[in-house]
PDB file of C-alpha atoms in Angstrom:
ATOM      1  CA  UNK A  23      -2.396  14.770  18.692  1.00 81.00           C
ATOM      2  CA  UNK A  24      -3.900  11.555  20.018  1.00 93.00           C
ATOM      3  CA  UNK A  25      -4.337   8.500  17.835  1.00 97.00           C
ATOM      4  CA  UNK A  26      -7.775   7.882  16.379  1.00 98.00           C
ATOM      5  CA  UNK A  27      -9.680   5.170  18.255  1.00 98.00           C
ATOM      6  CA  UNK A  28     -10.326   1.831  16.584  1.00 98.00           C
ATOM      7  CA  UNK A  29     -11.535  -1.467  18.082  1.00 98.00           C
ATOM      8  CA  UNK A  30      -8.596  -3.748  18.818  1.00 98.00           C
ATOM      9  CA  UNK A  31     -10.151  -6.663  16.988  1.00 98.00           C
ATOM     10  CA  UNK A  32     -13.081  -7.576  14.745  1.00 98.00           C
ATOM     11  CA  UNK A  33     -13.926 -11.026  13.474  1.00 98.00           C
ATOM     12  CA  UNK A  34     -16.329 -12.612  11.034  1.00 97.00           C
ATOM     13  CA  UNK A  35     -16.994 -15.762   9.071  1.00 97.00           C
ATOM     14  CA  UNK A  36     -16.282 -16.061   5.350  1.00 97.00           C
ATOM     15  CA  UNK A  37     -18.976 -14.326   3.330  1.00 97.00           C
ATOM     16  CA  UNK A  38     -20.117 -12.114   6.185  1.00 98.00           C
ATOM     17  CA  UNK A  39     -19.747  -8.347   6.411  1.00 98.00           C
ATOM     18  CA  UNK A  40     -17.803  -6.554   9.108  1.00 98.00           C
ATOM     19  CA  UNK A  41     -17.398  -2.884   9.955  1.00 98.00           C
ATOM     20  CA  UNK A  42     -14.421  -1.196  11.595  1.00 98.00           C
ATOM     21  CA  UNK A  43     -14.968   2.149  13.276  1.00 98.00           C
ATOM     22  CA  UNK A  44     -12.469   4.998  13.560  1.00 98.00           C
ATOM     23  CA  UNK A  45     -13.331   7.727  16.041  1.00 98.00           C
ATOM     24  CA  UNK A  46     -11.588  11.061  16.144  1.00 98.00           C
ATOM     25  CA  UNK A  47     -12.492  14.625  17.033  1.00 97.00           C
ATOM     26  CA  UNK A  48     -13.812  17.722  15.350  1.00 96.00           C
ATOM     27  CA  UNK A  49     -10.163  18.676  14.717  1.00 96.00           C
ATOM     28  CA  UNK A  50      -9.514  15.727  12.436  1.00 97.00           C
ATOM     29  CA  UNK A  51     -12.122  13.195  11.254  1.00 97.00           C
ATOM     30  CA  UNK A  52     -15.030  15.529  11.971  1.00 97.00           C
ATOM     31  CA  UNK A  53     -13.499  18.492  10.201  1.00 96.00           C
ATOM     32  CA  UNK A  54     -12.179  16.999   6.972  1.00 96.00           C
ATOM     33  CA  UNK A  55     -13.308  14.465   4.388  1.00 96.00           C
ATOM     34  CA  UNK A  56      -9.700  13.275   4.160  1.00 97.00           C
ATOM     35  CA  UNK A  57      -9.906   9.895   5.844  1.00 98.00           C
ATOM     36  CA  UNK A  58      -7.977   6.988   4.389  1.00 98.00           C
ATOM     37  CA  UNK A  59      -7.753   3.304   5.288  1.00 98.00           C
ATOM     38  CA  UNK A  60      -4.820   0.867   5.062  1.00 98.00           C
ATOM     39  CA  UNK A  61      -4.513  -2.919   5.108  1.00 98.00           C
ATOM     40  CA  UNK A  62      -1.332  -4.407   6.530  1.00 98.00           C
ATOM     41  CA  UNK A  63      -0.423  -8.082   6.405  1.00 98.00           C
ATOM     42  CA  UNK A  64       2.275  -9.331   8.829  1.00 97.00           C
ATOM     43  CA  UNK A  65       5.747  -8.206   7.855  1.00 97.00           C
ATOM     44  CA  UNK A  66       4.466  -6.160   4.922  1.00 98.00           C
ATOM     45  CA  UNK A  67       4.078  -2.465   4.195  1.00 98.00           C
ATOM     46  CA  UNK A  68       0.566  -1.006   4.523  1.00 98.00           C
ATOM     47  CA  UNK A  69      -1.615  -0.843   1.399  1.00 98.00           C
ATOM     48  CA  UNK A  70      -4.038   1.982   0.636  1.00 98.00           C
ATOM     49  CA  UNK A  71      -7.622   0.658   0.508  1.00 98.00           C
ATOM     50  CA  UNK A  72      -9.803   3.784   0.785  1.00 98.00           C
ATOM     51  CA  UNK A  73      -9.106   7.510   0.440  1.00 98.00           C
ATOM     52  CA  UNK A  74     -11.240  10.659   0.737  1.00 97.00           C
ATOM     53  CA  UNK A  75     -13.575   8.744   3.104  1.00 98.00           C
ATOM     54  CA  UNK A  76     -15.124   6.499   0.470  1.00 98.00           C
ATOM     55  CA  UNK A  77     -13.067   6.371  -2.734  1.00 98.00           C
ATOM     56  CA  UNK A  78     -11.267   3.202  -3.790  1.00 98.00           C
ATOM     57  CA  UNK A  79      -7.936   3.222  -5.608  1.00 97.00           C
ATOM     58  CA  UNK A  80      -7.750   1.318  -8.859  1.00 96.00           C
ATOM     59  CA  UNK A  81      -7.318  -2.384  -8.187  1.00 96.00           C
ATOM     60  CA  UNK A  82      -8.938  -2.477  -4.754  1.00 98.00           C
ATOM     61  CA  UNK A  83     -11.912  -4.797  -4.510  1.00 97.00           C
ATOM     62  CA  UNK A  84     -15.367  -3.210  -4.335  1.00 97.00           C
ATOM     63  CA  UNK A  85     -15.964  -5.389  -1.270  1.00 98.00           C
ATOM     64  CA  UNK A  86     -14.228  -2.586   0.619  1.00 98.00           C
ATOM     65  CA  UNK A  87     -16.242   0.563   1.267  1.00 98.00           C
ATOM     66  CA  UNK A  88     -15.897   3.601   3.499  1.00 98.00           C
ATOM     67  CA  UNK A  89     -18.196   6.131   5.099  1.00 98.00           C
ATOM     68  CA  UNK A  90     -18.216   8.862   7.717  1.00 98.00           C
ATOM     69  CA  UNK A  91     -20.683  10.326  10.179  1.00 97.00           C
ATOM     70  CA  UNK A  92     -19.615  13.160  12.431  1.00 97.00           C
ATOM     71  CA  UNK A  93     -16.336  12.318  14.145  1.00 98.00           C
ATOM     72  CA  UNK A  94     -16.468   8.617  13.227  1.00 98.00           C
ATOM     73  CA  UNK A  95     -15.358   7.019   9.981  1.00 98.00           C
ATOM     74  CA  UNK A  96     -16.047   3.403   9.104  1.00 98.00           C
ATOM     75  CA  UNK A  97     -14.612   0.733   6.848  1.00 98.00           C
ATOM     76  CA  UNK A  98     -16.906  -2.097   5.778  1.00 98.00           C
ATOM     77  CA  UNK A  99     -15.651  -5.326   4.286  1.00 98.00           C
ATOM     78  CA  UNK A 100     -18.409  -7.313   2.629  1.00 98.00           C
ATOM     79  CA  UNK A 101     -18.185 -10.928   1.497  1.00 98.00           C
ATOM     80  CA  UNK A 102     -15.321 -11.523   3.935  1.00 98.00           C
ATOM     81  CA  UNK A 103     -12.527 -13.679   2.515  1.00 98.00           C
ATOM     82  CA  UNK A 104      -9.586 -15.397   4.180  1.00 98.00           C
ATOM     83  CA  UNK A 105      -7.132 -13.030   2.505  1.00 97.00           C
ATOM     84  CA  UNK A 106      -8.833 -10.108   4.266  1.00 98.00           C
ATOM     85  CA  UNK A 107      -7.316 -11.268   7.550  1.00 98.00           C
ATOM     86  CA  UNK A 108      -4.885  -8.461   8.390  1.00 98.00           C
ATOM     87  CA  UNK A 109      -4.454  -5.314  10.453  1.00 98.00           C
ATOM     88  CA  UNK A 110      -6.357  -2.228   9.334  1.00 98.00           C
ATOM     89  CA  UNK A 111      -5.527   1.400  10.103  1.00 98.00           C
ATOM     90  CA  UNK A 112      -7.456   4.586   9.475  1.00 98.00           C
ATOM     91  CA  UNK A 113      -5.797   7.972   9.006  1.00 98.00           C
ATOM     92  CA  UNK A 114      -7.025  11.546   8.944  1.00 98.00           C
ATOM     93  CA  UNK A 115      -5.821  15.002   8.073  1.00 97.00           C
ATOM     94  CA  UNK A 116      -5.795  17.297  11.115  1.00 96.00           C
ATOM     95  CA  UNK A 117      -6.376  20.969  11.787  1.00 95.00           C
ATOM     96  CA  UNK A 118      -2.633  21.266  12.562  1.00 94.00           C
ATOM     97  CA  UNK A 119      -1.888  20.238   8.966  1.00 94.00           C
ATOM     98  CA  UNK A 120      -0.465  16.985  10.250  1.00 96.00           C
ATOM     99  CA  UNK A 121      -1.761  13.426   9.857  1.00 97.00           C
ATOM    100  CA  UNK A 122      -2.919  11.016  12.525  1.00 98.00           C
ATOM    101  CA  UNK A 123      -3.388   7.263  12.338  1.00 98.00           C
ATOM    102  CA  UNK A 124      -5.818   5.062  14.196  1.00 98.00           C
ATOM    103  CA  UNK A 125      -4.832   2.557  16.865  1.00 98.00           C
ATOM    104  CA  UNK A 126      -5.313  -0.321  14.445  1.00 98.00           C
ATOM    105  CA  UNK A 127      -7.765  -3.210  14.204  1.00 98.00           C
ATOM    106  CA  UNK A 128      -6.904  -6.868  13.770  1.00 98.00           C
ATOM    107  CA  UNK A 129      -9.420  -8.584  11.504  1.00 98.00           C
ATOM    108  CA  UNK A 130      -9.794 -12.316  11.986  1.00 98.00           C
ATOM    109  CA  UNK A 131     -11.648 -14.555   9.547  1.00 97.00           C
ATOM    110  CA  UNK A 132     -13.163 -17.385  11.539  1.00 95.00           C
TER     111      UNK A 132
ATOM    112  CA  UNK B   9       4.207   2.249 -11.778  1.00 89.00           C
ATOM    113  CA  UNK B  10       5.877   4.264  -9.044  1.00 95.00           C
ATOM    114  CA  UNK B  11       8.177   2.350  -6.714  1.00 97.00           C
ATOM    115  CA  UNK B  12       9.907   3.526  -3.552  1.00 98.00           C
ATOM    116  CA  UNK B  13      13.181   1.944  -2.445  1.00 98.00           C
ATOM    117  CA  UNK B  14      14.523   2.974   0.925  1.00 98.00           C
ATOM    118  CA  UNK B  15      17.897   2.425   2.533  1.00 97.00           C
ATOM    119  CA  UNK B  16      19.976   3.375   5.560  1.00 96.00           C
ATOM    120  CA  UNK B  17      21.573   2.128   8.749  1.00 92.00           C
ATOM    121  CA  UNK B  18      19.540  -0.337  10.770  1.00 92.00           C
ATOM    122  CA  UNK B  19      21.430  -0.399  14.087  1.00 97.00           C
ATOM    123  CA  UNK B  20      22.208   2.700  16.108  1.00 98.00           C
ATOM    124  CA  UNK B  21      23.450   3.488  19.578  1.00 98.00           C
ATOM    125  CA  UNK B  22      21.608   5.913  21.861  1.00 97.00           C
ATOM    126  CA  UNK B  23      22.319   9.570  21.050  1.00 97.00           C
ATOM    127  CA  UNK B  24      23.313   8.798  17.443  1.00 98.00           C
ATOM    128  CA  UNK B  25      21.532  10.180  14.376  1.00 98.00           C
ATOM    129  CA  UNK B  26      19.138   8.072  12.323  1.00 98.00           C
ATOM    130  CA  UNK B  27      19.565   8.618   8.597  1.00 98.00           C
ATOM    131  CA  UNK B  28      17.363   7.048   5.900  1.00 98.00           C
ATOM    132  CA  UNK B  29      16.907   7.791   2.201  1.00 98.00           C
ATOM    133  CA  UNK B  30      14.081   6.893  -0.163  1.00 98.00           C
ATOM    134  CA  UNK B  31      14.610   6.645  -3.919  1.00 97.00           C
ATOM    135  CA  UNK B  32      11.594   7.166  -6.185  1.00 97.00           C
ATOM    136  CA  UNK B  33      11.421   5.229  -9.438  1.00 96.00           C
ATOM    137  CA  UNK B  34       9.032   5.213 -12.362  1.00 91.00           C
ATOM    138  CA  UNK B  35       6.935   8.311 -11.902  1.00 84.00           C
ATOM    139  CA  UNK B  36       6.794  12.034 -11.413  1.00 89.00           C
ATOM    140  CA  UNK B  37       8.718  13.268  -8.393  1.00 90.00           C
ATOM    141  CA  UNK B  38       7.770  16.915  -8.627  1.00 88.00           C
ATOM    142  CA  UNK B  39       4.019  16.686  -8.276  1.00 87.00           C
ATOM    143  CA  UNK B  40       3.669  15.097  -4.872  1.00 94.00           C
ATOM    144  CA  UNK B  41       4.352  15.343  -1.166  1.00 96.00           C
ATOM    145  CA  UNK B  42       6.745  12.730   0.233  1.00 97.00           C
ATOM    146  CA  UNK B  43       6.298  11.271   3.703  1.00 98.00           C
ATOM    147  CA  UNK B  44       8.019   9.315   6.460  1.00 98.00           C
ATOM    148  CA  UNK B  45       5.966   7.053   8.743  1.00 98.00           C
ATOM    149  CA  UNK B  46       7.155   4.711  11.476  1.00 98.00           C
ATOM    150  CA  UNK B  47       5.821   1.664  13.325  1.00 98.00           C
ATOM    151  CA  UNK B  48       7.343   0.432  16.606  1.00 98.00           C
ATOM    152  CA  UNK B  49       7.461  -3.366  16.862  1.00 97.00           C
ATOM    153  CA  UNK B  50       3.984  -4.717  17.521  1.00 96.00           C
ATOM    154  CA  UNK B  51       2.446  -1.261  17.584  1.00 97.00           C
ATOM    155  CA  UNK B  52       0.576   1.132  15.309  1.00 98.00           C
ATOM    156  CA  UNK B  53       1.608   3.604  12.647  1.00 98.00           C
ATOM    157  CA  UNK B  54       2.886   7.107  13.397  1.00 98.00           C
ATOM    158  CA  UNK B  55       3.233   9.854  10.787  1.00 98.00           C
ATOM    159  CA  UNK B  56       6.578  11.655  11.134  1.00 98.00           C
ATOM    160  CA  UNK B  57       6.439  14.345   8.489  1.00 98.00           C
ATOM    161  CA  UNK B  58       6.341  15.340   4.836  1.00 97.00           C
ATOM    162  CA  UNK B  59       8.194  17.365   2.242  1.00 96.00           C
ATOM    163  CA  UNK B  60       7.188  18.800  -1.117  1.00 94.00           C
ATOM    164  CA  UNK B  61       9.437  18.753  -4.173  1.00 89.00           C
ATOM    165  CA  UNK B  62      10.170  22.412  -3.495  1.00 90.00           C
ATOM    166  CA  UNK B  63      11.329  21.678   0.043  1.00 93.00           C
ATOM    167  CA  UNK B  64       8.312  22.763   2.076  1.00 94.00           C
ATOM    168  CA  UNK B  65       8.144  20.616   5.216  1.00 96.00           C
ATOM    169  CA  UNK B  66       5.674  19.718   7.932  1.00 96.00           C
ATOM    170  CA  UNK B  67       6.453  17.594  11.004  1.00 97.00           C
ATOM    171  CA  UNK B  68       4.612  15.975  13.866  1.00 97.00           C
ATOM    172  CA  UNK B  69       4.993  18.229  16.883  1.00 96.00           C
ATOM    173  CA  UNK B  70       6.409  15.547  19.199  1.00 96.00           C
ATOM    174  CA  UNK B  71       9.470  15.056  16.951  1.00 97.00           C
ATOM    175  CA  UNK B  72       9.853  18.526  15.494  1.00 96.00           C
ATOM    176  CA  UNK B  73      12.963  19.396  17.525  1.00 97.00           C
ATOM    177  CA  UNK B  74      14.848  16.299  16.344  1.00 98.00           C
ATOM    178  CA  UNK B  75      13.666  15.611  12.804  1.00 98.00           C
ATOM    179  CA  UNK B  76      14.709  16.935   9.405  1.00 98.00           C
ATOM    180  CA  UNK B  77      13.306  15.805   6.076  1.00 98.00           C
ATOM    181  CA  UNK B  78      15.161  16.923   2.960  1.00 97.00           C
ATOM    182  CA  UNK B  79      14.742  16.435  -0.763  1.00 96.00           C
ATOM    183  CA  UNK B  80      17.062  16.067  -3.754  1.00 95.00           C
ATOM    184  CA  UNK B  81      14.926  16.467  -6.864  1.00 93.00           C
ATOM    185  CA  UNK B  82      17.896  15.835  -9.185  1.00 93.00           C
ATOM    186  CA  UNK B  83      18.116  12.301  -7.784  1.00 94.00           C
ATOM    187  CA  UNK B  84      14.355  11.816  -7.178  1.00 95.00           C
ATOM    188  CA  UNK B  85      15.016  11.038  -3.554  1.00 96.00           C
ATOM    189  CA  UNK B  86      14.151  12.332  -0.114  1.00 97.00           C
ATOM    190  CA  UNK B  87      15.742  11.701   3.247  1.00 98.00           C
ATOM    191  CA  UNK B  88      14.988  11.516   6.967  1.00 98.00           C
ATOM    192  CA  UNK B  89      17.329  12.496   9.773  1.00 98.00           C
ATOM    193  CA  UNK B  90      16.376  12.002  13.428  1.00 98.00           C
ATOM    194  CA  UNK B  91      18.895  13.154  15.995  1.00 98.00           C
ATOM    195  CA  UNK B  92      19.595  11.962  19.542  1.00 98.00           C
ATOM    196  CA  UNK B  93      17.809   8.653  19.140  1.00 98.00           C
ATOM    197  CA  UNK B  94      16.743   6.516  22.094  1.00 98.00           C
ATOM    198  CA  UNK B  95      15.259   3.056  22.427  1.00 98.00           C
ATOM    199  CA  UNK B  96      11.841   4.654  21.963  1.00 98.00           C
ATOM    200  CA  UNK B  97      12.800   5.407  18.356  1.00 98.00           C
ATOM    201  CA  UNK B  98      13.189   1.706  17.561  1.00 98.00           C
ATOM    202  CA  UNK B  99      10.711   1.046  14.766  1.00 98.00           C
ATOM    203  CA  UNK B 100      10.174   0.065  11.160  1.00 98.00           C
ATOM    204  CA  UNK B 101      10.450   3.283   9.182  1.00 98.00           C
ATOM    205  CA  UNK B 102       8.515   3.641   5.913  1.00 98.00           C
ATOM    206  CA  UNK B 103       8.683   6.213   3.162  1.00 98.00           C
ATOM    207  CA  UNK B 104       5.486   6.884   1.231  1.00 98.00           C
ATOM    208  CA  UNK B 105       4.097   9.128  -1.482  1.00 97.00           C
ATOM    209  CA  UNK B 106       1.344  11.561  -0.505  1.00 96.00           C
ATOM    210  CA  UNK B 107      -1.084  13.783  -2.389  1.00 92.00           C
ATOM    211  CA  UNK B 108      -0.029  16.494  -4.812  1.00 88.00           C
ATOM    212  CA  UNK B 109      -2.230  19.141  -3.249  1.00 88.00           C
ATOM    213  CA  UNK B 110      -2.973  19.815   0.410  1.00 87.00           C
ATOM    214  CA  UNK B 111      -5.069  19.527   2.391  1.00 89.00           C
ATOM    215  CA  UNK B 112      -5.519  15.877   1.620  1.00 91.00           C
ATOM    216  CA  UNK B 113      -4.492  12.584   3.176  1.00 94.00           C
ATOM    217  CA  UNK B 114      -3.407   9.358   1.563  1.00 97.00           C
ATOM    218  CA  UNK B 115      -0.178   7.389   1.280  1.00 98.00           C
ATOM    219  CA  UNK B 116       0.472   5.268  -1.807  1.00 97.00           C
ATOM    220  CA  UNK B 117       2.735   3.574  -2.578  1.00 97.00           C
ATOM    221  CA  UNK B 118       4.963   2.743   0.379  1.00 98.00           C
ATOM    222  CA  UNK B 119       8.587   1.729   0.579  1.00 98.00           C
ATOM    223  CA  UNK B 120       9.516  -1.719   1.795  1.00 98.00           C
ATOM    224  CA  UNK B 121      10.291  -0.513   5.318  1.00 98.00           C
ATOM    225  CA  UNK B 122      13.553  -0.388   7.259  1.00 98.00           C
ATOM    226  CA  UNK B 123      13.861  -1.733  10.792  1.00 98.00           C
ATOM    227  CA  UNK B 124      15.921   0.678  12.836  1.00 98.00           C
ATOM    228  CA  UNK B 125      17.016  -0.650  16.218  1.00 98.00           C
ATOM    229  CA  UNK B 126      18.491   1.610  18.882  1.00 98.00           C
ATOM    230  CA  UNK B 127      20.539  -0.323  21.395  1.00 97.00           C
ATOM    231  CA  UNK B 128      23.725   0.178  23.362  1.00 95.00           C
TER     232      UNK B 128
END
Protein backbone atom coordinates (compact mmCIF):
# COMPACT_ATOMS: atom_id res chain seq x y z
CA UNK A 1 0.00 0.00 0.00
CA UNK A 2 1.64 3.22 -1.12
CA UNK A 3 1.28 6.44 0.83
CA UNK A 4 -1.28 8.94 -0.40
CA UNK A 5 0.32 11.83 -2.29
CA UNK A 6 0.34 15.30 -0.76
CA UNK A 7 2.30 18.41 -1.77
CA UNK A 8 5.44 18.75 0.34
CA UNK A 9 4.67 22.34 1.24
CA UNK A 10 1.96 24.99 0.97
CA UNK A 11 2.22 28.57 2.13
CA UNK A 12 -0.05 31.56 2.53
CA UNK A 13 -0.33 34.93 4.20
CA UNK A 14 -2.46 35.53 7.29
CA UNK A 15 -6.12 35.77 6.36
CA UNK A 16 -5.72 33.93 3.08
CA UNK A 17 -7.12 30.51 2.22
CA UNK A 18 -5.01 27.52 1.28
CA UNK A 19 -5.91 24.05 0.05
CA UNK A 20 -3.96 20.83 0.57
CA UNK A 21 -4.61 17.95 -1.80
CA UNK A 22 -4.41 14.24 -0.99
CA UNK A 23 -4.37 11.89 -3.96
CA UNK A 24 -4.93 8.18 -3.67
CA UNK A 25 -6.44 5.44 -5.80
CA UNK A 26 -9.77 3.78 -6.36
CA UNK A 27 -8.74 1.28 -3.65
CA UNK A 28 -8.65 3.89 -0.91
CA UNK A 29 -9.68 7.55 -1.27
CA UNK A 30 -11.79 6.88 -4.35
CA UNK A 31 -13.62 3.94 -2.85
CA UNK A 32 -14.53 5.16 0.63
CA UNK A 33 -15.78 8.35 2.25
CA UNK A 34 -13.49 7.61 5.19
CA UNK A 35 -10.82 10.26 4.77
CA UNK A 36 -9.49 12.05 7.82
CA UNK A 37 -7.02 14.89 8.30
CA UNK A 38 -4.50 15.54 11.10
CA UNK A 39 -2.54 18.59 12.24
CA UNK A 40 0.84 18.01 13.84
CA UNK A 41 2.94 20.70 15.49
CA UNK A 42 6.67 19.97 16.02
CA UNK A 43 7.29 17.47 18.79
CA UNK A 44 3.57 16.92 19.38
CA UNK A 45 1.13 14.12 18.67
CA UNK A 46 -1.17 14.56 15.65
CA UNK A 47 -4.61 16.09 16.22
CA UNK A 48 -7.75 15.04 14.35
CA UNK A 49 -9.11 17.96 12.30
CA UNK A 50 -11.52 16.34 9.82
CA UNK A 51 -13.13 12.90 9.59
CA UNK A 52 -15.51 11.23 7.12
CA UNK A 53 -14.17 13.57 4.39
CA UNK A 54 -15.82 16.74 5.67
CA UNK A 55 -16.95 16.43 9.30
CA UNK A 56 -15.27 18.42 12.06
CA UNK A 57 -14.82 17.09 15.58
CA UNK A 58 -16.15 19.22 18.40
CA UNK A 59 -13.72 22.02 19.18
CA UNK A 60 -12.09 22.26 15.76
CA UNK A 61 -12.40 25.66 14.13
CA UNK A 62 -14.84 25.99 11.23
CA UNK A 63 -11.96 27.56 9.29
CA UNK A 64 -11.01 23.97 8.49
CA UNK A 65 -13.08 22.18 5.87
CA UNK A 66 -12.72 19.01 3.82
CA UNK A 67 -13.97 17.71 0.51
CA UNK A 68 -13.40 14.91 -1.97
CA UNK A 69 -13.63 14.43 -5.72
CA UNK A 70 -12.78 11.08 -7.23
CA UNK A 71 -9.44 9.84 -5.91
CA UNK A 72 -8.44 13.22 -4.44
CA UNK A 73 -9.42 14.63 -1.07
CA UNK A 74 -8.72 18.20 -0.03
CA UNK A 75 -8.33 20.18 3.16
CA UNK A 76 -8.98 23.92 3.03
CA UNK A 77 -7.88 26.31 5.72
CA UNK A 78 -9.58 29.67 5.45
CA UNK A 79 -8.59 32.84 7.29
CA UNK A 80 -5.07 31.47 7.76
CA UNK A 81 -3.60 32.18 11.20
CA UNK A 82 -0.07 31.86 12.53
CA UNK A 83 -1.06 28.95 14.76
CA UNK A 84 -2.07 26.99 11.65
CA UNK A 85 1.60 26.61 10.77
CA UNK A 86 2.18 22.86 11.16
CA UNK A 87 2.41 19.59 9.26
CA UNK A 88 -0.83 18.13 7.92
CA UNK A 89 -1.53 14.50 7.06
CA UNK A 90 -4.48 12.87 5.34
CA UNK A 91 -5.51 9.27 5.95
CA UNK A 92 -7.87 6.85 4.23
CA UNK A 93 -9.46 3.49 4.78
CA UNK A 94 -8.36 0.96 2.15
CA UNK A 95 -9.89 -1.99 0.36
CA UNK A 96 -7.51 -4.24 2.34
CA UNK A 97 -9.19 -3.07 5.56
CA UNK A 98 -6.01 -1.25 6.49
CA UNK A 99 -5.32 2.48 6.77
CA UNK A 100 -2.91 4.60 4.77
CA UNK A 101 -1.55 8.05 5.53
CA UNK A 102 -0.48 10.77 3.15
CA UNK A 103 3.10 11.91 2.66
CA UNK A 104 2.47 15.04 4.70
CA UNK A 105 2.35 18.75 3.90
CA UNK A 106 4.19 21.50 5.72
CA UNK A 107 2.06 24.63 5.95
CA UNK A 108 3.94 27.89 6.31
CA UNK A 109 2.27 31.17 7.26
CA UNK A 110 4.20 33.94 5.58
CA UNK B 1 -12.35 13.05 28.39
CA UNK B 2 -10.46 10.00 27.18
CA UNK B 3 -6.70 10.05 27.67
CA UNK B 4 -4.09 7.60 26.42
CA UNK B 5 -0.84 7.11 28.33
CA UNK B 6 1.79 4.94 26.71
CA UNK B 7 4.96 3.43 28.09
CA UNK B 8 7.77 1.03 27.23
CA UNK B 9 11.46 0.70 26.48
CA UNK B 10 12.97 3.42 24.34
CA UNK B 11 16.35 1.91 23.41
CA UNK B 12 16.76 -1.48 21.79
CA UNK B 13 19.51 -3.42 20.09
CA UNK B 14 19.03 -4.99 16.66
CA UNK B 15 17.13 -8.29 16.77
CA UNK B 16 15.45 -7.45 20.10
CA UNK B 17 11.69 -7.17 20.60
CA UNK B 18 9.95 -3.81 20.87
CA UNK B 19 7.27 -3.78 23.56
CA UNK B 20 4.92 -0.85 24.26
CA UNK B 21 1.71 -0.57 26.27
CA UNK B 22 -1.05 2.04 26.15
CA UNK B 23 -3.32 2.69 29.12
CA UNK B 24 -6.77 4.17 28.45
CA UNK B 25 -8.27 6.51 31.03
CA UNK B 26 -11.60 8.25 31.36
CA UNK B 27 -13.82 6.58 28.82
CA UNK B 28 -15.28 3.40 27.45
CA UNK B 29 -12.69 0.83 26.41
CA UNK B 30 -15.06 -1.74 24.99
CA UNK B 31 -16.68 0.25 22.22
CA UNK B 32 -13.70 1.13 20.08
CA UNK B 33 -10.82 -0.11 17.97
CA UNK B 34 -7.35 0.65 19.34
CA UNK B 35 -4.44 1.46 17.05
CA UNK B 36 -0.66 1.75 16.86
CA UNK B 37 0.93 4.26 14.47
CA UNK B 38 4.59 5.14 14.03
CA UNK B 39 6.62 8.04 12.63
CA UNK B 40 10.33 7.72 11.77
CA UNK B 41 12.34 10.83 12.64
CA UNK B 42 11.60 13.58 10.14
CA UNK B 43 9.23 11.40 8.16
CA UNK B 44 5.51 10.72 7.80
CA UNK B 45 3.01 8.61 9.69
CA UNK B 46 2.59 4.87 9.18
CA UNK B 47 -0.36 2.86 10.49
CA UNK B 48 0.81 -0.39 12.11
CA UNK B 49 -2.39 -2.11 13.12
CA UNK B 50 -5.51 -2.22 15.28
CA UNK B 51 -7.31 -4.37 17.80
CA UNK B 52 -10.90 -4.46 19.02
CA UNK B 53 -11.86 -4.96 22.66
CA UNK B 54 -12.70 -8.56 21.77
CA UNK B 55 -9.23 -9.17 20.36
CA UNK B 56 -9.88 -8.98 16.63
CA UNK B 57 -6.74 -7.66 14.93
CA UNK B 58 -5.69 -6.18 11.61
CA UNK B 59 -2.11 -5.34 10.60
CA UNK B 60 -0.30 -3.59 7.80
CA UNK B 61 1.00 -6.26 5.45
CA UNK B 62 4.64 -5.12 5.53
CA UNK B 63 4.89 -5.80 9.29
CA UNK B 64 2.44 -8.66 9.67
CA UNK B 65 5.12 -11.32 10.21
CA UNK B 66 6.71 -9.41 13.10
CA UNK B 67 3.89 -7.58 14.86
CA UNK B 68 1.41 -8.58 17.55
CA UNK B 69 -1.17 -6.30 19.12
CA UNK B 70 -2.92 -7.59 22.23
CA UNK B 71 -5.56 -6.27 24.59
CA UNK B 72 -6.30 -6.55 28.31
CA UNK B 73 -9.82 -5.24 28.85
CA UNK B 74 -9.61 -5.74 32.63
CA UNK B 75 -6.85 -3.12 32.73
CA UNK B 76 -8.18 -0.96 29.85
CA UNK B 77 -4.89 -1.30 28.04
CA UNK B 78 -3.51 -2.62 24.79
CA UNK B 79 0.02 -3.50 23.76
CA UNK B 80 2.35 -3.67 20.77
CA UNK B 81 5.12 -6.18 20.23
CA UNK B 82 7.45 -5.98 17.22
CA UNK B 83 10.06 -8.68 16.93
CA UNK B 84 13.51 -8.68 15.31
CA UNK B 85 13.82 -4.92 15.19
CA UNK B 86 16.35 -3.13 12.99
CA UNK B 87 17.42 0.48 12.62
CA UNK B 88 14.54 0.91 10.17
CA UNK B 89 12.13 0.47 13.09
CA UNK B 90 13.50 3.56 14.83
CA UNK B 91 10.51 5.87 15.19
CA UNK B 92 8.12 7.65 17.51
CA UNK B 93 5.36 5.15 18.22
CA UNK B 94 1.85 6.42 19.01
CA UNK B 95 -1.21 4.67 20.34
CA UNK B 96 -4.58 6.05 19.28
CA UNK B 97 -8.29 5.34 19.59
CA UNK B 98 -10.18 4.46 16.41
CA UNK B 99 -13.83 4.13 15.45
CA UNK B 100 -16.26 1.77 17.13
CA UNK B 101 -17.54 0.32 13.88
CA UNK B 102 -15.65 -0.57 10.72
CA UNK B 103 -15.21 0.34 8.00
CA UNK B 104 -14.30 3.81 9.14
CA UNK B 105 -11.12 5.80 9.63
CA UNK B 106 -10.19 8.30 12.29
CA UNK B 107 -7.77 8.42 15.21
CA UNK B 108 -8.64 10.47 18.29
CA UNK B 109 -7.20 10.93 20.80
CA UNK B 110 -3.54 9.98 20.55
CA UNK B 111 -1.01 9.00 23.17
CA UNK B 112 1.95 11.24 23.86
CA UNK B 113 4.30 9.17 21.70
CA UNK B 114 7.34 7.09 22.60
CA UNK B 115 10.64 7.41 20.76
CA UNK B 116 12.06 3.96 20.18
CA UNK B 117 15.66 3.91 18.98
CA UNK B 118 17.28 0.77 17.62
CA UNK B 119 21.04 0.92 17.82
CA UNK B 120 23.89 -1.45 18.55
